[in-house]
């Protein structure tokens, strides 16, 4: 996951460098002043100071000043969710770090750059940055710095493997490796900030285990890990404000999922009170959501509406910023690739002319085939919708018996009962709720998750997530077909009303299920 300002404190207070001249001493003093603002919860005041330090360091070619200021800004902008600036500043700081071989900074900058890529959805780029950071971390000579840096990378790699849908064992393995590595740091370490960082990361890993076990439907184990994390958080050994807020937010979310609404409110309110000093907009948004939903469940509608309004305003603001950031970052990445491509073109101009001609022909051929394929997919989709409209029946989700050997034996009577309940579920449109999960559906159908998962796999031919997503896409394509009003809605609204958490996920699943993009489908419907 993501560690923040505490790491900056370790780097700035625990690593000594020789000073070149008096002006560099002044720069380092100003960096300390900027850090004081960061450490006291005023990062915005530190930004202009660090920008001036960066400019002054460049003017005298002071690499360490560029590196320190760049990294500090890197962390500030990460916590402000300005991931494009994180990536841009990282490149400049990495260049300076390589010249002076500062492996500790290089490791943490690459790691934070990987976090930024991950937030923007560039998972491959994120993984590359993490593995590069791990190489630098393993080169550190100071054992405790090495233990800590490597532990952070193992933690991030656990999150990376979860995003690429690796087996759950891989995710838990990296989380366990992170704990094992950080526990090697001695409690007798003279640098107190390093000891604090040790327990901060241990608490953070406990929280991550709580989150993962909650996802697996093991609330008792999850709660135990959350409480162990909170115990460290409430001790004097824990210093990271951001991580404390994340923990309180996750606990609020966990207790809400367990229908323990009073406890959910308790931790979310506490998190909101603590968050006032951090400026973490995304966490504040999550806290607003938990409070709105929890107050609604205990019939305090006035409080629920208050937090729902705050959530909506903040969520719209964050979504706008993230959309702009993703577009800018995508363009920046494409621009860098184009620059490298053009440099190669200049060296082999004759070959390029020939290759360009061939490329044009291939692209033309590709687009022709692609358009034919898209048109065919669209026509098949329309034919199915027309047939469904004539029959005036729900279009069944394609299913088939699993050809593989059944991994779980279930009585035929039980299978028939559950299939009948699933049929009613499909007609109820409850799958459009964003919080629909395997445990929640199993609860609604009065069965267990193993039986439900196995029956869906055997009789629907899909895993649970694909089954739910298929129902959602069937629902929204039908609405678009029969109701022209839906064709005027934004993609983000279509995603929300069909149960998807984001426009991006909706677009990917829509194309996977139908073979065409939502925009292509809507444009062709409008031209009918």
Coordinates of C-alpha atoms in Angstrom, one line a residue:
X1 CA 0.0 0.0 0.0
X2 CA 1.2 3.6 0.5
X3 CA 3.4 5.0 3.3
X4 CA 3.8 8.8 3.3
X5 CA 5.2 11.7 5.3
X6 CA 6.8 9.5 8.0
X7 CA 9.1 8.1 5.4
X8 CA 10.2 11.6 4.5
X9 CA 11.0 12.3 8.1
X10 CA 13.2 9.2 8.2
X11 CA 15.1 10.2 5.1
X12 CA 15.6 13.8 6.1
X13 CA 16.5 13.2 9.7
X14 CA 18.3 9.9 9.5
X15 CA 20.7 10.3 6.5
X16 CA 23.8 12.5 6.7
X17 CA 25.5 14.0 3.6
X18 CA 28.6 16.1 3.3
X19 CA 27.9 19.7 2.4
X20 CA 29.7 21.2 -0.6
X21 CA 29.6 24.8 0.4
X22 CA 27.6 27.3 2.5
X23 CA 24.9 27.8 -0.1
X24 CA 24.1 24.1 0.0
X25 CA 23.9 24.3 3.8
X26 CA 21.3 27.1 3.4
X27 CA 19.3 24.9 1.0
X28 CA 19.4 22.0 3.4
X29 CA 18.1 24.3 6.2
X30 CA 15.3 25.4 4.0
X31 CA 14.4 21.8 3.3
X32 CA 14.2 21.2 7.0
X33 CA 11.9 24.2 7.3
X34 CA 9.7 22.8 4.5
X35 CA 9.6 19.5 6.3
X36 CA 8.4 21.1 9.5
X37 CA 5.3 22.4 7.6
X38 CA 4.7 18.9 6.2
X39 CA 5.2 17.2 9.6
X40 CA 2.7 19.6 11.3
X41 CA 0.0 19.0 8.8
X42 CA 0.6 22.1 6.5
X43 CA 1.9 20.6 3.3
X44 CA 0.6 23.4 1.1
X45 CA 2.9 25.9 2.9
X46 CA 5.8 23.6 2.1
X47 CA 5.2 23.6 -1.7
X48 CA 6.5 27.1 -2.6
X49 CA 9.5 26.6 -0.4
X50 CA 10.4 23.3 -2.0
X51 CA 9.9 24.7 -5.5
X52 CA 12.3 27.5 -4.7
X53 CA 14.8 25.0 -3.3
X54 CA 14.5 23.0 -6.4
X55 CA 15.2 26.0 -8.6
X56 CA 18.1 27.1 -6.4
X57 CA 19.6 23.6 -6.4
X58 CA 19.5 23.5 -10.2
X59 CA 21.2 26.8 -10.5
X60 CA 24.3 25.5 -8.7
X61 CA 23.9 21.9 -9.9
X62 CA 23.3 20.7 -6.3
X63 CA 22.0 17.2 -7.0
X64 CA 21.1 16.3 -3.5
X65 CA 19.0 19.5 -3.1
X66 CA 17.1 18.6 -6.3
X67 CA 16.6 15.0 -5.0
X68 CA 15.4 16.0 -1.6
X69 CA 13.1 18.8 -2.8
X70 CA 11.8 16.6 -5.6
X71 CA 11.0 13.7 -3.3
X72 CA 9.3 15.9 -0.7
X73 CA 7.1 17.4 -3.5
X74 CA 6.5 13.9 -4.8
X75 CA 5.0 12.8 -1.5
X76 CA 2.9 16.0 -1.1
X77 CA 1.4 15.7 -4.6
X78 CA 0.7 12.0 -4.1
X79 CA -1.3 12.7 -1.0
X80 CA -3.2 15.4 -2.9
X81 CA -4.0 12.8 -5.6
X82 CA -2.1 14.8 -8.3
X83 CA -0.5 11.7 -9.8
X84 CA 0.6 13.3 -13.0
X85 CA 2.9 15.7 -11.0
X86 CA 4.2 12.7 -9.0
X87 CA 5.3 11.0 -12.2
X88 CA 6.8 14.2 -13.7
X89 CA 8.7 15.1 -10.5
X90 CA 9.9 11.5 -10.1
X91 CA 11.7 11.6 -13.5
X92 CA 13.6 14.7 -12.5
X93 CA 14.5 13.4 -9.1
X94 CA 15.5 10.0 -10.3
X95 CA 17.9 11.5 -12.8
X96 CA 19.6 13.4 -9.9
X97 CA 19.6 10.4 -7.7
X98 CA 21.3 8.2 -10.3
X99 CA 24.1 10.7 -10.7
X100 CA 24.9 10.6 -6.9
X101 CA 23.9 7.0 -6.5
X102 CA 21.5 7.7 -3.7
X103 CA 19.9 4.3 -3.5
X104 CA 17.6 5.0 -0.6
X105 CA 15.9 8.0 -2.4
X106 CA 15.9 6.1 -5.7
X107 CA 14.1 3.2 -4.1
X108 CA 11.4 5.3 -2.5
X109 CA 10.9 7.6 -5.5
X110 CA 10.4 4.6 -7.9
X111 CA 8.0 3.1 -5.3
X112 CA 5.9 6.2 -5.1
X113 CA 6.0 6.6 -8.9
X114 CA 4.7 3.0 -9.0
X115 CA 1.9 3.9 -6.6
X116 CA 0.9 6.9 -8.9
X117 CA 0.9 4.7 -12.0
X118 CA -1.3 2.2 -10.1
X119 CA -3.8 4.9 -9.1
X120 CA -4.0 6.0 -12.7
X121 CA -4.7 2.4 -13.8
X122 CA -1.4 1.8 -15.6
X123 CA -0.8 -1.5 -13.8
X124 CA 2.2 -2.7 -16.0
X125 CA 4.0 0.6 -15.5
X126 CA 3.3 0.3 -11.8
X127 CA 4.8 -3.2 -11.5
X128 CA 8.0 -2.2 -13.4
X129 CA 8.5 0.7 -11.0
X130 CA 8.1 -1.5 -7.9
X131 CA 10.6 -4.1 -9.2
X132 CA 13.1 -1.3 -10.1
X133 CA 12.6 0.1 -6.6
X134 CA 13.3 -3.3 -5.0
X135 CA 16.6 -3.5 -6.9
X136 CA 17.7 -0.2 -5.4
X137 CA 16.4 -1.2 -1.9
X138 CA 18.5 -4.3 -1.8
X139 CA 21.7 -2.2 -2.5
X140 CA 21.3 -0.2 0.7
X141 CA 24.2 -0.7 3.2
X142 CA 22.4 0.4 6.3
X143 CA 20.6 -2.8 7.5
X144 CA 17.6 -1.0 9.1
X145 CA 17.0 1.3 6.1
X146 CA 17.3 -1.8 3.8
X147 CA 14.8 -3.8 5.9
X148 CA 12.3 -1.0 5.9
X149 CA 12.7 -0.2 2.2
X150 CA 12.4 -3.8 1.1
X151 CA 9.3 -4.3 3.4
X152 CA 7.6 -1.4 1.8
X153 CA 8.2 -2.9 -1.6
X154 CA 6.9 -6.3 -0.6
X155 CA 3.8 -4.6 0.7
X156 CA 3.3 -2.8 -2.7
X157 CA 3.9 -5.9 -4.6
X158 CA 1.2 -7.6 -2.7
X159 CA -1.2 -4.9 -3.9
X160 CA 0.2 -5.2 -7.4
X161 CA -0.4 -9.0 -7.6
X162 CA -3.9 -8.4 -6.3
X163 CA -4.6 -6.0 -9.1
X164 CA -3.4 -8.4 -11.8
X165 CA -5.7 -11.1 -10.4
X166 CA -2.9 -13.3 -9.1
X167 CA -3.8 -16.2 -6.8
X168 CA -4.7 -15.0 -3.3
X169 CA -1.8 -17.0 -1.8
X170 CA 0.6 -14.7 -3.7
X171 CA -0.9 -11.6 -2.2
X172 CA -0.8 -13.0 1.3
X173 CA 2.8 -14.2 0.7
X174 CA 4.1 -10.7 -0.1
X175 CA 2.2 -9.2 2.9
X176 CA 3.8 -11.8 5.2
X177 CA 7.2 -11.1 3.7
X178 CA 6.7 -7.4 4.4
X179 CA 5.9 -8.1 8.0
X180 CA 8.9 -10.5 8.4
X181 CA 11.3 -7.9 6.9
X182 CA 10.2 -4.9 8.9
X183 CA 10.3 -6.9 12.2
X184 CA 14.0 -7.3 11.7
X185 CA 14.5 -3.6 12.6
X186 CA 15.8 -3.4 16.1
X187 CA 13.8 -1.6 18.8
X188 CA 17.1 -0.3 20.2
X189 CA 17.7 1.7 17.0
X190 CA 19.1 5.2 17.9
X191 CA 17.0 6.8 15.2
X192 CA 13.6 6.9 16.9
X193 CA 11.9 7.8 13.7
X194 CA 13.0 4.4 12.3
X195 CA 11.5 2.6 15.2
X196 CA 8.3 4.5 14.8
X197 CA 8.3 3.7 11.1
X198 CA 8.7 0.0 12.0
X199 CA 5.6 -0.1 14.1
X200 CA 3.7 2.1 11.6
X201 CA 4.3 -0.4 8.9
X202 CA 3.5 -3.4 11.1
X203 CA 0.2 -1.7 12.0
X204 CA -0.4 -1.0 8.4
X205 CA 0.2 -4.7 7.4
X206 CA -2.2 -5.8 10.2
X207 CA -4.8 -3.5 8.7
X208 CA -4.2 -4.9 5.2
X209 CA -4.6 -8.5 6.5
X210 CA -7.9 -7.3 8.1
X211 CA -9.1 -5.9 4.7
X212 CA -8.2 -9.1 2.9
X213 CA -9.7 -11.5 5.4
X214 CA -12.9 -9.3 5.3
X215 CA -13.0 -9.8 1.5
X216 CA -12.7 -13.5 2.0
X217 CA -15.7 -13.6 4.3
X218 CA -13.8 -14.2 7.5
X219 CA -14.9 -11.3 9.8
X220 CA -13.6 -12.8 13.1
X221 CA -10.0 -13.0 11.8
X222 CA -10.4 -9.6 10.0
X223 CA -11.6 -7.9 13.2
X224 CA -8.7 -9.4 15.2
X225 CA -6.2 -7.9 12.7
X226 CA -7.9 -4.5 12.8
X227 CA -7.8 -4.4 16.6
X228 CA -4.1 -5.4 16.6
X229 CA -3.4 -2.5 14.2
X230 CA -5.4 -0.1 16.3
X231 CA -3.6 -1.1 19.4
X232 CA -0.3 -0.1 17.8
X233 CA -1.8 3.0 16.4
X234 CA -2.9 4.1 19.9
X235 CA 0.5 3.5 21.4
X236 CA 3.3 6.0 21.3
X237 CA 5.2 3.9 18.8
X238 CA 2.9 4.9 15.9
X239 CA 3.4 8.2 14.3
X240 CA 1.8 8.3 10.8
X241 CA -1.3 10.5 10.6
X242 CA -2.3 9.4 7.2
X243 CA -2.1 5.7 8.0
X244 CA -4.1 6.2 11.2
X245 CA -6.9 7.8 9.1
X246 CA -6.8 5.0 6.6
X247 CA -7.1 2.4 9.4
X248 CA -10.1 4.2 10.9
X249 CA -11.8 4.5 7.5
X250 CA -11.3 0.8 6.8
X251 CA -12.6 -0.2 10.3
X252 CA -15.7 2.0 9.6
X253 CA -16.2 0.2 6.3
X254 CA -15.7 -3.2 7.9
X255 CA -18.2 -2.7 10.7
X256 CA -20.7 -1.4 8.2
X257 CA -20.3 -4.5 6.2
X258 CA -21.0 -6.5 9.3
X259 CA -24.2 -4.5 10.0
X260 CA -22.6 -3.1 13.2
X261 CA -23.6 0.4 12.4
X262 CA -22.9 2.1 15.7
X263 CA -19.3 0.9 15.7
X264 CA -19.0 1.9 12.0
X265 CA -20.1 5.4 12.9
X266 CA -17.8 5.5 15.9
X267 CA -14.6 4.8 13.9
X268 CA -15.7 6.9 10.8
X269 CA -16.4 9.9 13.0
X270 CA -13.1 9.5 14.7
X271 CA -11.4 9.2 11.4
X272 CA -13.1 12.4 10.2
X273 CA -11.9 14.2 13.2
X274 CA -8.4 13.0 12.7
X275 CA -8.5 13.7 9.0
X276 CA -8.9 17.5 9.5
X277 CA -5.1 17.8 9.9
X278 CA -4.1 15.7 6.8
X279 CA -6.0 17.0 3.8
X280 CA -6.6 13.5 2.4
X281 CA -9.6 14.2 0.2
X282 CA -10.1 10.6 -1.0
X283 CA -10.2 9.2 2.6
X284 CA -12.5 12.0 3.7
X285 CA -14.9 11.0 0.8
X286 CA -14.8 7.3 2.0
X287 CA -15.6 8.4 5.6
X288 CA -18.5 10.6 4.4
X289 CA -19.9 7.6 2.5
X290 CA -19.6 5.2 5.5
X291 CA -21.3 7.8 7.8
X292 CA -24.1 8.5 5.3
X293 CA -24.9 4.8 4.9
X294 CA -24.6 3.9 8.6
X295 CA -26.8 6.7 9.8
X296 CA -29.4 5.7 7.3
X297 CA -29.4 2.2 8.7
X298 CA -30.2 3.4 12.2
X299 CA -32.9 5.7 10.8
X300 CA -31.1 9.0 11.5
X301 CA -32.0 10.4 8.1
X302 CA -31.0 14.0 8.9
X303 CA -27.4 13.0 9.6
X304 CA -27.4 10.6 6.6
X305 CA -28.5 13.3 4.2
X306 CA -25.8 15.6 5.6
X307 CA -23.0 13.2 4.9
X308 CA -24.5 12.1 1.6
X309 CA -24.4 15.7 0.4
X310 CA -20.8 16.1 1.6
X311 CA -19.9 12.8 -0.1
X312 CA -21.5 13.8 -3.4
X313 CA -19.8 17.2 -3.6
X314 CA -16.4 15.8 -2.8
X315 CA -16.7 12.7 -5.0
X316 CA -17.6 14.9 -8.0
X317 CA -14.6 17.1 -7.4
X318 CA -12.2 14.1 -7.0
X319 CA -13.7 12.4 -10.1
X320 CA -13.1 15.5 -12.2
X321 CA -9.5 15.9 -11.0
X322 CA -8.8 12.2 -11.6
X323 CA -10.3 12.3 -15.1
X324 CA -8.1 15.3 -16.0
X325 CA -5.0 13.7 -14.5
X326 CA -5.6 10.4 -16.3
X327 CA -5.9 12.2 -19.6
X328 CA -2.8 14.3 -19.0
X329 CA -0.7 11.3 -17.9
X330 CA -1.8 9.2 -20.8
X331 CA -0.8 12.0 -23.2
X332 CA 2.6 12.3 -21.4
X333 CA 3.3 8.6 -21.6
X334 CA 2.3 8.6 -25.3
X335 CA 4.4 11.7 -25.9
X336 CA 7.5 10.1 -24.4
X337 CA 7.0 7.0 -26.5
X338 CA 6.6 9.2 -29.6
X339 CA 9.8 11.1 -28.9
X340 CA 11.8 7.9 -28.6
X341 CA 10.2 6.6 -31.8
X342 CA 11.0 9.8 -33.7
X343 CA 14.7 9.7 -32.5
X344 CA 15.0 6.2 -34.1
X345 CA 13.3 7.4 -37.2
X346 CA 15.9 10.0 -37.9
X347 CA 18.6 7.3 -37.8
X348 CA 16.9 5.0 -40.2
X349 CA 14.9 7.4 -42.4
X350 CA 15.0 5.3 -45.6
X351 CA 13.7 2.2 -43.8
X352 CA 11.1 4.3 -42.1
X353 CA 9.6 5.4 -45.5
X354 CA 9.3 1.9 -46.6
X355 CA 7.9 0.8 -43.2
X356 CA 5.5 3.7 -43.1
X357 CA 4.0 2.6 -46.5
X358 CA 3.6 -0.9 -45.3
X359 CA 2.2 0.3 -42.0
X360 CA -0.4 2.4 -43.8
X361 CA -1.6 -0.6 -45.7
X362 CA -1.7 -2.8 -42.6
X363 CA -3.5 -0.2 -40.6
X364 CA -6.1 0.3 -43.4
X365 CA -6.6 -3.4 -43.6
X366 CA -6.8 -3.7 -39.8
X367 CA -9.4 -0.9 -39.5
X368 CA -11.4 -2.4 -42.4
X369 CA -11.5 -5.8 -40.6
X370 CA -12.1 -4.2 -37.3
X371 CA -15.1 -2.2 -38.6
X372 CA -16.5 -5.3 -40.2
X373 CA -16.1 -7.2 -36.9
X374 CA -17.6 -4.4 -34.9
X375 CA -20.6 -4.1 -37.2
X376 CA -21.2 -7.8 -37.0
X377 CA -21.0 -7.7 -33.2
X378 CA -23.4 -4.8 -33.1
X379 CA -25.9 -6.5 -35.5
X380 CA -25.8 -9.7 -33.4
X381 CA -26.4 -7.7 -30.2
X382 CA -29.4 -5.8 -31.9
X383 CA -30.8 -9.1 -33.2
X384 CA -30.7 -10.6 -29.6
X385 CA -32.4 -7.5 -28.2
X386 CA -35.1 -7.5 -31.0
X387 CA -35.8 -11.2 -30.2
X388 CA -36.0 -10.4 -26.5
X389 CA -38.4 -7.6 -27.2
X390 CA -40.7 -9.8 -29.3
X391 CA -40.7 -12.5 -26.7
X392 CA -41.2 -10.0 -23.9
X393 CA -39.0 -12.2 -21.6
X394 CA -35.9 -11.7 -19.7
X395 CA -32.8 -12.6 -21.8
X396 CA -31.1 -15.5 -19.9
X397 CA -27.4 -15.1 -19.2
X398 CA -25.6 -17.7 -21.3
X399 CA -24.7 -20.7 -19.2
X400 CA -23.5 -24.1 -19.7
X401 CA -22.5 -27.1 -17.7
X402 CA -18.9 -27.0 -16.7
X403 CA -16.9 -29.6 -18.7
X404 CA -14.4 -30.0 -15.9
X405 CA -15.0 -32.4 -13.0
X406 CA -17.1 -30.9 -10.2
X407 CA -15.0 -29.8 -7.3
X408 CA -17.9 -29.8 -4.9
X409 CA -20.8 -32.4 -4.7
X410 CA -24.2 -30.8 -4.1
X411 CA -27.5 -32.6 -3.9
X412 CA -29.7 -32.2 -7.0
X413 CA -32.6 -30.9 -4.9
X414 CA -30.4 -28.2 -3.5
X415 CA -29.1 -27.3 -7.0
X416 CA -32.6 -27.0 -8.3
X417 CA -33.7 -24.8 -5.4
X418 CA -30.7 -22.5 -5.8
X419 CA -31.2 -22.2 -9.6
X420 CA -34.8 -21.2 -9.1
X421 CA -33.7 -18.5 -6.6
X422 CA -31.0 -17.3 -9.0
X423 CA -33.7 -17.0 -11.7
X424 CA -35.8 -14.8 -9.4
X425 CA -32.7 -12.8 -8.5
X426 CA -31.9 -12.2 -12.2
X427 CA -35.5 -10.8 -12.7
X428 CA -35.3 -8.6 -9.7
X429 CA -32.4 -6.4 -11.0
X430 CA -30.8 -6.4 -7.6
X431 CA -27.5 -7.1 -9.3
X432 CA -27.4 -3.4 -10.2
X433 CA -26.5 -2.6 -6.6
X434 CA -22.8 -1.7 -6.4
X435 CA -22.3 -3.5 -3.1
X436 CA -23.5 -6.8 -4.6
X437 CA -20.9 -9.5 -3.6
X438 CA -20.8 -13.3 -3.3
X439 CA -21.3 -13.2 0.5
X440 CA -24.2 -10.8 0.3
X441 CA -26.0 -12.8 -2.4
X442 CA -25.4 -16.0 -0.6
X443 CA -27.0 -14.4 2.4
X444 CA -30.0 -13.3 0.4
X445 CA -30.5 -16.8 -1.0
X446 CA -30.0 -18.5 2.4
X447 CA -27.0 -20.6 1.3
X448 CA -23.2 -20.5 1.7
X449 CA -20.7 -18.9 -0.6
X450 CA -19.1 -22.3 -1.6
X451 CA -22.4 -23.8 -2.8
X452 CA -23.4 -20.6 -4.6
X453 CA -20.0 -20.1 -6.3
X454 CA -19.9 -23.7 -7.5
X455 CA -23.5 -23.7 -8.9
X456 CA -22.8 -20.4 -10.7
X457 CA -19.6 -21.9 -12.2
X458 CA -21.3 -25.2 -13.2
X459 CA -24.6 -23.9 -14.5
X460 CA -23.8 -20.4 -15.6
X461 CA -20.4 -21.2 -17.0
X462 CA -18.9 -18.2 -15.3
X463 CA -17.2 -17.1 -12.1
X464 CA -19.3 -15.0 -9.8
X465 CA -17.9 -11.6 -10.8
X466 CA -18.3 -12.3 -14.5
X467 CA -21.9 -13.6 -13.9
X468 CA -22.9 -10.4 -12.1
X469 CA -21.2 -8.2 -14.7
X470 CA -22.9 -10.1 -17.5
X471 CA -26.3 -9.4 -15.9
X472 CA -25.5 -5.7 -15.5
X473 CA -24.4 -5.4 -19.2
X474 CA -27.6 -7.2 -20.4
X475 CA -29.6 -4.8 -18.3
X476 CA -28.1 -1.6 -19.6
X477 CA -28.0 -2.7 -23.3
X478 CA -31.7 -3.4 -23.0
X479 CA -32.4 0.0 -21.5
X480 CA -30.4 1.7 -24.2
X481 CA -32.3 -0.2 -26.9
X482 CA -35.8 0.3 -25.6
X483 CA -35.4 3.7 -24.0
X484 CA -33.9 6.5 -26.2
X485 CA -33.5 8.7 -23.1
X486 CA -30.7 6.5 -21.9
X487 CA -28.7 7.2 -25.0
X488 CA -28.3 10.8 -23.9
X489 CA -26.8 9.9 -20.5
X490 CA -23.1 10.2 -19.7
X491 CA -21.2 6.9 -19.6
X492 CA -20.5 7.5 -15.9
X493 CA -24.2 7.6 -15.2
X494 CA -24.8 4.4 -17.2
X495 CA -22.1 2.7 -15.2
X496 CA -23.6 3.8 -11.9
X497 CA -27.2 2.8 -12.7
X498 CA -26.1 -0.6 -13.9
X499 CA -24.0 -1.3 -10.7
X500 CA -20.4 -0.5 -11.7
X501 CA -18.0 1.3 -9.4
X502 CA -16.5 3.4 -12.2
X503 CA -16.9 4.5 -15.8
X504 CA -13.6 2.8 -16.8
X505 CA -14.5 -0.6 -15.4
X506 CA -18.0 -0.4 -17.0
X507 CA -16.4 0.4 -20.4
X508 CA -14.0 -2.5 -20.2
X509 CA -16.7 -5.0 -19.2
X510 CA -19.2 -3.7 -21.7
X511 CA -16.7 -4.3 -24.5
X512 CA -15.8 -7.7 -23.1
X513 CA -19.5 -8.8 -23.0
X514 CA -20.7 -7.3 -26.2
X515 CA -17.7 -7.0 -28.4
X516 CA -18.2 -3.2 -28.9
X517 CA -17.7 -0.1 -26.8
X518 CA -20.6 1.7 -25.1
X519 CA -20.0 4.8 -27.4
X520 CA -20.0 2.7 -30.5
X521 CA -23.2 0.9 -29.5
X522 CA -25.0 4.2 -28.6
X523 CA -23.9 6.0 -31.7
X524 CA -25.2 3.2 -33.9
X525 CA -28.5 3.2 -32.0
X526 CA -28.9 6.9 -32.5
X527 CA -28.4 6.5 -36.3
X528 CA -31.0 3.8 -36.7

